[in-house]
PDB file of C-alpha atoms in Angstrom:
ATOM      1  CA  MET A 284      14.266   7.486  -9.173  1.00  0.00           C
ATOM      2  CA  THR A 285      11.080   9.046 -10.520  1.00  0.00           C
ATOM      3  CA  VAL A 286       7.876   7.960  -9.953  1.00  0.00           C
ATOM      4  CA  THR A 287       4.813   8.328 -12.322  1.00  0.00           C
ATOM      5  CA  GLY A 288       1.399   8.169 -10.446  1.00  0.00           C
ATOM      6  CA  VAL A 289      -1.316   6.268 -12.569  1.00  0.00           C
ATOM      7  CA  ILE A 290      -4.482   6.239 -11.975  1.00  0.00           C
ATOM      8  CA  GLN A 291      -6.420   3.341 -13.451  1.00  0.00           C
ATOM      9  CA  ALA A 292     -10.322   4.544 -14.599  1.00  0.00           C
ATOM     10  CA  GLY A 293     -10.770   1.903 -17.536  1.00  0.00           C
ATOM     11  CA  GLY A 294     -13.544  -0.448 -15.330  1.00  0.00           C
ATOM     12  CA  ARG A 295     -16.896  -0.811 -16.841  1.00  0.00           C
ATOM     13  CA  SER A 296     -18.698   0.144 -13.637  1.00  0.00           C
ATOM     14  CA  THR A 297     -21.154  -2.725 -14.224  1.00  0.00           C
ATOM     15  CA  ARG A 298     -22.467  -2.771 -10.337  1.00  0.00           C
ATOM     16  CA  MET A 299     -22.755   1.038 -10.458  1.00  0.00           C
ATOM     17  CA  GLY A 300     -25.386   0.706 -13.293  1.00  0.00           C
ATOM     18  CA  GLY A 301     -22.830   1.998 -15.822  1.00  0.00           C
ATOM     19  CA  ARG A 302     -22.241   5.324 -13.893  1.00  0.00           C
ATOM     20  CA  PRO A 303     -18.474   6.030 -13.489  1.00  0.00           C
ATOM     21  CA  LYS A 304     -17.231   5.118 -10.065  1.00  0.00           C
ATOM     22  CA  ALA A 305     -14.379   7.891 -10.376  1.00  0.00           C
ATOM     23  CA  LEU A 306     -17.126  10.723 -10.761  1.00  0.00           C
ATOM     24  CA  LEU A 307     -19.293   9.938  -7.825  1.00  0.00           C
ATOM     25  CA  GLU A 308     -19.060  12.285  -5.278  1.00  0.00           C
ATOM     26  CA  VAL A 309     -17.767  11.542  -1.698  1.00  0.00           C
ATOM     27  CA  GLY A 310     -17.634  14.141   0.949  1.00  0.00           C
ATOM     28  CA  GLY A 311     -18.341  17.143  -1.685  1.00  0.00           C
ATOM     29  CA  ARG A 312     -15.331  16.004  -4.304  1.00  0.00           C
ATOM     30  CA  ARG A 313     -15.569  13.170  -6.880  1.00  0.00           C
ATOM     31  CA  ILE A 314     -13.605  10.141  -6.044  1.00  0.00           C
ATOM     32  CA  VAL A 315     -11.070  10.843  -8.363  1.00  0.00           C
ATOM     33  CA  GLU A 316     -10.417  14.438  -7.551  1.00  0.00           C
ATOM     34  CA  ARG A 317     -10.239  12.654  -3.973  1.00  0.00           C
ATOM     35  CA  VAL A 318      -7.207  10.623  -5.567  1.00  0.00           C
ATOM     36  CA  VAL A 319      -5.468  13.383  -7.257  1.00  0.00           C
ATOM     37  CA  ASP A 320      -5.371  15.461  -4.440  1.00  0.00           C
ATOM     38  CA  VAL A 321      -3.456  13.043  -2.501  1.00  0.00           C
ATOM     39  CA  LEU A 322      -1.054  11.581  -4.985  1.00  0.00           C
ATOM     40  CA  GLU A 323      -0.113  15.030  -6.976  1.00  0.00           C
ATOM     41  CA  PRO A 324       2.179  16.339  -3.897  1.00  0.00           C
ATOM     42  CA  LEU A 325       3.941  12.843  -4.060  1.00  0.00           C
ATOM     43  CA  VAL A 326       4.772  11.906  -7.320  1.00  0.00           C
ATOM     44  CA  ASP A 327       6.769  13.435 -10.260  1.00  0.00           C
ATOM     45  CA  ASP A 328       3.774  13.468 -12.731  1.00  0.00           C
ATOM     46  CA  LEU A 329       0.504  11.918 -12.976  1.00  0.00           C
ATOM     47  CA  LEU A 330      -1.595   9.982 -15.620  1.00  0.00           C
ATOM     48  CA  VAL A 331      -4.835   8.385 -15.887  1.00  0.00           C
ATOM     49  CA  VAL A 332      -5.675   4.999 -17.803  1.00  0.00           C
ATOM     50  CA  THR A 333      -8.888   5.170 -19.413  1.00  0.00           C
ATOM     51  CA  ASN A 334     -11.134   4.204 -22.603  1.00  0.00           C
ATOM     52  CA  THR A 335     -13.392   7.212 -21.777  1.00  0.00           C
ATOM     53  CA  PRO A 336     -10.922   9.944 -21.851  1.00  0.00           C
ATOM     54  CA  ASP A 337     -13.561  12.770 -22.601  1.00  0.00           C
ATOM     55  CA  LEU A 338     -15.092  11.971 -18.928  1.00  0.00           C
ATOM     56  CA  TYR A 339     -11.711  13.073 -17.565  1.00  0.00           C
ATOM     57  CA  GLY A 340     -10.500  16.069 -19.351  1.00  0.00           C
ATOM     58  CA  PHE A 341     -11.366  18.364 -16.436  1.00  0.00           C
ATOM     59  CA  LEU A 342      -8.367  16.692 -14.339  1.00  0.00           C
ATOM     60  CA  GLY A 343      -5.988  18.494 -16.693  1.00  0.00           C
ATOM     61  CA  LEU A 344      -4.069  15.399 -16.707  1.00  0.00           C
ATOM     62  CA  PRO A 345      -2.349  13.296 -19.504  1.00  0.00           C
ATOM     63  CA  MET A 346      -4.439  10.417 -20.579  1.00  0.00           C
ATOM     64  CA  VAL A 347      -3.715   6.923 -21.888  1.00  0.00           C
ATOM     65  CA  VAL A 348      -6.087   4.709 -23.790  1.00  0.00           C
ATOM     66  CA  ASP A 349      -6.043   0.964 -22.322  1.00  0.00           C
ATOM     67  CA  LEU A 350      -3.905  -0.665 -25.141  1.00  0.00           C
ATOM     68  CA  PHE A 351      -5.238  -4.172 -23.813  1.00  0.00           C
ATOM     69  CA  PRO A 352      -9.025  -3.371 -23.164  1.00  0.00           C
ATOM     70  CA  ASP A 353      -9.941  -7.334 -22.833  1.00  0.00           C
ATOM     71  CA  ALA A 354      -7.243  -7.990 -20.396  1.00  0.00           C
ATOM     72  CA  GLY A 355      -8.683  -6.585 -17.288  1.00  0.00           C
ATOM     73  CA  SER A 356      -6.794  -4.669 -14.361  1.00  0.00           C
ATOM     74  CA  LEU A 357      -3.546  -6.158 -15.728  1.00  0.00           C
ATOM     75  CA  GLY A 358      -4.136  -4.686 -19.124  1.00  0.00           C
ATOM     76  CA  GLY A 359      -4.582  -1.317 -17.474  1.00  0.00           C
ATOM     77  CA  LEU A 360      -1.707  -1.860 -15.314  1.00  0.00           C
ATOM     78  CA  CYS A 361       0.494  -2.749 -18.116  1.00  0.00           C
ATOM     79  CA  THR A 362      -0.683   0.012 -20.238  1.00  0.00           C
ATOM     80  CA  GLY A 363       0.020   2.729 -17.511  1.00  0.00           C
ATOM     81  CA  LEU A 364       3.605   1.097 -16.572  1.00  0.00           C
ATOM     82  CA  ALA A 365       4.340   1.237 -20.220  1.00  0.00           C
ATOM     83  CA  ALA A 366       3.261   4.996 -20.633  1.00  0.00           C
ATOM     84  CA  ALA A 367       4.990   6.311 -17.277  1.00  0.00           C
ATOM     85  CA  ASP A 368       7.620   8.417 -17.628  1.00  0.00           C
ATOM     86  CA  GLY A 369       9.015   7.848 -14.189  1.00  0.00           C
ATOM     87  CA  ASP A 370      11.196   4.761 -13.395  1.00  0.00           C
ATOM     88  CA  VAL A 371       8.274   3.277 -11.128  1.00  0.00           C
ATOM     89  CA  ALA A 372       4.567   3.740 -11.655  1.00  0.00           C
ATOM     90  CA  PHE A 373       2.652   3.842  -8.428  1.00  0.00           C
ATOM     91  CA  THR A 374      -1.043   2.705  -9.445  1.00  0.00           C
ATOM     92  CA  VAL A 375      -3.878   3.149  -7.690  1.00  0.00           C
ATOM     93  CA  ALA A 376      -7.752   2.556  -8.672  1.00  0.00           C
ATOM     94  CA  CYS A 377     -10.052   5.605  -9.622  1.00  0.00           C
ATOM     95  CA  ASP A 378     -12.628   4.271  -7.085  1.00  0.00           C
ATOM     96  CA  MET A 379     -10.872   4.826  -3.616  1.00  0.00           C
ATOM     97  CA  PRO A 380     -11.850   7.617  -1.613  1.00  0.00           C
ATOM     98  CA  PHE A 381      -9.701   7.562   1.153  1.00  0.00           C
ATOM     99  CA  ILE A 382      -6.295   6.725   0.076  1.00  0.00           C
ATOM    100  CA  HIS A 383      -3.963   8.532   2.671  1.00  0.00           C
ATOM    101  CA  ARG A 384      -0.938  10.148   1.952  1.00  0.00           C
ATOM    102  CA  GLU A 385       1.054   8.575   4.585  1.00  0.00           C
ATOM    103  CA  VAL A 386       0.233   4.896   3.474  1.00  0.00           C
ATOM    104  CA  VAL A 387       1.141   6.116  -0.077  1.00  0.00           C
ATOM    105  CA  ARG A 388       4.315   7.248   1.308  1.00  0.00           C
ATOM    106  CA  LEU A 389       5.117   3.897   2.782  1.00  0.00           C
ATOM    107  CA  VAL A 390       5.074   2.287  -0.668  1.00  0.00           C
ATOM    108  CA  LEU A 391       6.910   4.998  -2.366  1.00  0.00           C
ATOM    109  CA  GLU A 392       9.835   5.258   0.097  1.00  0.00           C
ATOM    110  CA  ARG A 393      10.399   1.594  -0.684  1.00  0.00           C
ATOM    111  CA  ALA A 394       9.743   1.861  -4.440  1.00  0.00           C
ATOM    112  CA  GLY A 395      12.758   1.022  -6.101  1.00  0.00           C
ATOM    113  CA  ARG A 396      14.082  -1.718  -3.483  1.00  0.00           C
ATOM    114  CA  ALA A 397      12.177  -4.292  -5.760  1.00  0.00           C
ATOM    115  CA  ASP A 398      10.042  -4.626  -8.704  1.00  0.00           C
ATOM    116  CA  VAL A 399       6.733  -4.534  -6.924  1.00  0.00           C
ATOM    117  CA  VAL A 400       6.347  -3.019  -3.518  1.00  0.00           C
ATOM    118  CA  ILE A 401       2.605  -3.548  -2.253  1.00  0.00           C
ATOM    119  CA  PRO A 402       0.635  -3.471   0.906  1.00  0.00           C
ATOM    120  CA  ARG A 403      -0.627  -6.973   2.074  1.00  0.00           C
ATOM    121  CA  VAL A 404      -3.887  -6.841   4.300  1.00  0.00           C
ATOM    122  CA  GLY A 405      -4.755 -10.393   5.638  1.00  0.00           C
ATOM    123  CA  ALA A 406      -4.464 -12.877   2.462  1.00  0.00           C
ATOM    124  CA  GLN A 407      -4.888  -9.722   0.147  1.00  0.00           C
ATOM    125  CA  LEU A 408      -2.327  -8.028  -1.862  1.00  0.00           C
ATOM    126  CA  GLU A 409      -3.137  -4.410  -2.617  1.00  0.00           C
ATOM    127  CA  THR A 410      -2.550  -4.420  -6.411  1.00  0.00           C
ATOM    128  CA  MET A 411      -4.244  -1.474  -7.298  1.00  0.00           C
ATOM    129  CA  HIS A 412      -2.197   0.460  -4.336  1.00  0.00           C
ATOM    130  CA  ALA A 413       1.220  -0.206  -5.504  1.00  0.00           C
ATOM    131  CA  ALA A 414       4.355   0.540  -7.118  1.00  0.00           C
ATOM    132  CA  TYR A 415       5.269  -1.330 -10.255  1.00  0.00           C
ATOM    133  CA  GLY A 416       9.059  -0.863 -11.791  1.00  0.00           C
ATOM    134  CA  LYS A 417       9.738  -1.270 -15.588  1.00  0.00           C
ATOM    135  CA  ALA A 418      11.356  -4.486 -14.989  1.00  0.00           C
ATOM    136  CA  CYS A 419       7.820  -5.932 -14.501  1.00  0.00           C
ATOM    137  CA  LEU A 420       6.863  -4.830 -18.176  1.00  0.00           C
ATOM    138  CA  PRO A 421       7.979  -7.929 -20.238  1.00  0.00           C
ATOM    139  CA  HIS A 422       6.532 -10.417 -17.577  1.00  0.00           C
ATOM    140  CA  MET A 423       3.138  -8.558 -17.611  1.00  0.00           C
ATOM    141  CA  GLN A 424       3.140  -8.603 -21.436  1.00  0.00           C
ATOM    142  CA  SER A 425       3.906 -12.289 -21.740  1.00  0.00           C
ATOM    143  CA  ARG A 426       0.897 -13.011 -19.154  1.00  0.00           C
ATOM    144  CA  ILE A 427      -1.553 -10.943 -21.505  1.00  0.00           C
ATOM    145  CA  ARG A 428      -0.515 -12.918 -24.379  1.00  0.00           C
ATOM    146  CA  ALA A 429      -0.745 -16.053 -22.537  1.00  0.00           C
ATOM    147  CA  GLY A 430      -4.584 -14.821 -21.259  1.00  0.00           C
ATOM    148  CA  ARG A 431      -3.131 -15.397 -17.883  1.00  0.00           C
ATOM    149  CA  LEU A 432      -4.540 -12.284 -16.340  1.00  0.00           C
ATOM    150  CA  LYS A 433      -4.420 -12.600 -12.568  1.00  0.00           C
ATOM    151  CA  ILE A 434      -2.151  -9.492 -11.481  1.00  0.00           C
ATOM    152  CA  VAL A 435      -0.302 -11.541  -8.896  1.00  0.00           C
ATOM    153  CA  GLY A 436       0.449 -14.279 -11.649  1.00  0.00           C
ATOM    154  CA  PHE A 437       3.382 -12.654 -12.891  1.00  0.00           C
ATOM    155  CA  PHE A 438       4.709 -11.875  -9.302  1.00  0.00           C
ATOM    156  CA  GLU A 439       6.703 -14.957  -9.246  1.00  0.00           C
ATOM    157  CA  ASP A 440       8.974 -13.567 -12.110  1.00  0.00           C
ATOM    158  CA  VAL A 441      10.160 -10.634 -10.106  1.00  0.00           C
ATOM    159  CA  ARG A 442      11.113  -9.131  -6.824  1.00  0.00           C
ATOM    160  CA  VAL A 443       8.222  -8.505  -4.628  1.00  0.00           C
ATOM    161  CA  LEU A 444       8.665  -6.501  -1.251  1.00  0.00           C
ATOM    162  CA  GLU A 445       5.403  -6.891   0.992  1.00  0.00           C
ATOM    163  CA  ILE A 446       4.478  -4.000   3.484  1.00  0.00           C
ATOM    164  CA  PRO A 447       2.858  -5.389   6.330  1.00  0.00           C
ATOM    165  CA  GLU A 448      -0.990  -4.678   7.440  1.00  0.00           C
ATOM    166  CA  THR A 449       0.522  -3.289  10.799  1.00  0.00           C
ATOM    167  CA  GLU A 450       2.453  -0.564   9.270  1.00  0.00           C
ATOM    168  CA  VAL A 451      -0.558   0.599   7.119  1.00  0.00           C
ATOM    169  CA  ALA A 452      -2.893   0.268  10.430  1.00  0.00           C
ATOM    170  CA  ARG A 453      -0.481   2.884  12.177  1.00  0.00           C
ATOM    171  CA  HIS A 454      -1.951   5.618   9.629  1.00  0.00           C
ATOM    172  CA  GLY A 455      -5.392   4.407   9.052  1.00  0.00           C
ATOM    173  CA  ASP A 456      -7.975   1.500   9.244  1.00  0.00           C
ATOM    174  CA  PRO A 457      -6.619  -0.596   6.233  1.00  0.00           C
ATOM    175  CA  ALA A 458     -10.365  -1.482   5.507  1.00  0.00           C
ATOM    176  CA  VAL A 459     -11.017   2.125   4.699  1.00  0.00           C
ATOM    177  CA  VAL A 460      -7.425   3.234   3.219  1.00  0.00           C
ATOM    178  CA  PHE A 461      -7.965   0.350   0.852  1.00  0.00           C
ATOM    179  CA  MET A 462     -11.915   0.626   0.216  1.00  0.00           C
ATOM    180  CA  ASN A 463     -13.305   0.295  -3.149  1.00  0.00           C
ATOM    181  CA  VAL A 464     -16.408   2.095  -4.020  1.00  0.00           C
ATOM    182  CA  ASN A 465     -18.306  -0.650  -6.387  1.00  0.00           C
ATOM    183  CA  THR A 466     -21.831  -0.816  -5.310  1.00  0.00           C
ATOM    184  CA  PRO A 467     -24.517   1.809  -4.495  1.00  0.00           C
ATOM    185  CA  ASP A 468     -24.306   0.291  -1.168  1.00  0.00           C
ATOM    186  CA  GLU A 469     -20.081   0.983  -0.711  1.00  0.00           C
ATOM    187  CA  LEU A 470     -21.114   4.513  -1.939  1.00  0.00           C
ATOM    188  CA  GLU A 471     -23.646   5.092   1.129  1.00  0.00           C
ATOM    189  CA  HIS A 472     -21.021   3.560   3.219  1.00  0.00           C
ATOM    190  CA  ALA A 473     -18.054   5.652   1.846  1.00  0.00           C
ATOM    191  CA  ARG A 474     -20.564   8.932   2.189  1.00  0.00           C
ATOM    192  CA  ARG A 475     -21.295   8.126   5.979  1.00  0.00           C
ATOM    193  CA  LEU A 476     -17.391   7.757   6.407  1.00  0.00           C
ATOM    194  CA  ALA A 477     -16.539  11.086   4.590  1.00  0.00           C
ATOM    195  CA  VAL A 478     -19.250  12.920   6.924  1.00  0.00           C
ATOM    196  CA  ALA A 479     -17.772  11.140   9.912  1.00  0.00           C
ATOM    197  CA  GLY A 480     -14.468  12.646   9.106  1.00  0.00           C
ATOM    198  CA  GLY A 481     -12.690  10.337   6.469  1.00  0.00           C
TER     199      GLY A 481
END
């Protein structure tokens, strides 16, 4: 089984005043570079889903334009999975500065056992840190056509394997591992964590 890492970089960054979150620095590296550093050794290949490919040329990775720009995160997810050469797309957001190699491995080790392999933290399924098999594509596409854009909406149509929070917590604080940088305050918090050894 082959795995394509898919980095979602299609968001509009409205809470950051339009600055691309992926390009903000945390711990001396752009957030997207931190994501690539973790994923590259763990997957067979990598691609970036983005509507602004000119911003990410420095990564030297294939880029795919979001086929469903008005369909939110589900559109980017579907675009990445359709473009993936691998049997499975491990999908991660571009604004997660503290993704953890061992937590990614938790997901990848189970990839193929279900159509979606996804960590759960409390009531939250980490849809942007999960593995999606090609069998998900028709279900994603039908939801997009119907305008039903909640990612977890199609889960009732596929096999889902959840990874419990306790397993994630063995490797790191889930609140840090799955942290997104959406606001200036969160960026400052992430920078403090990085200085403290994050």
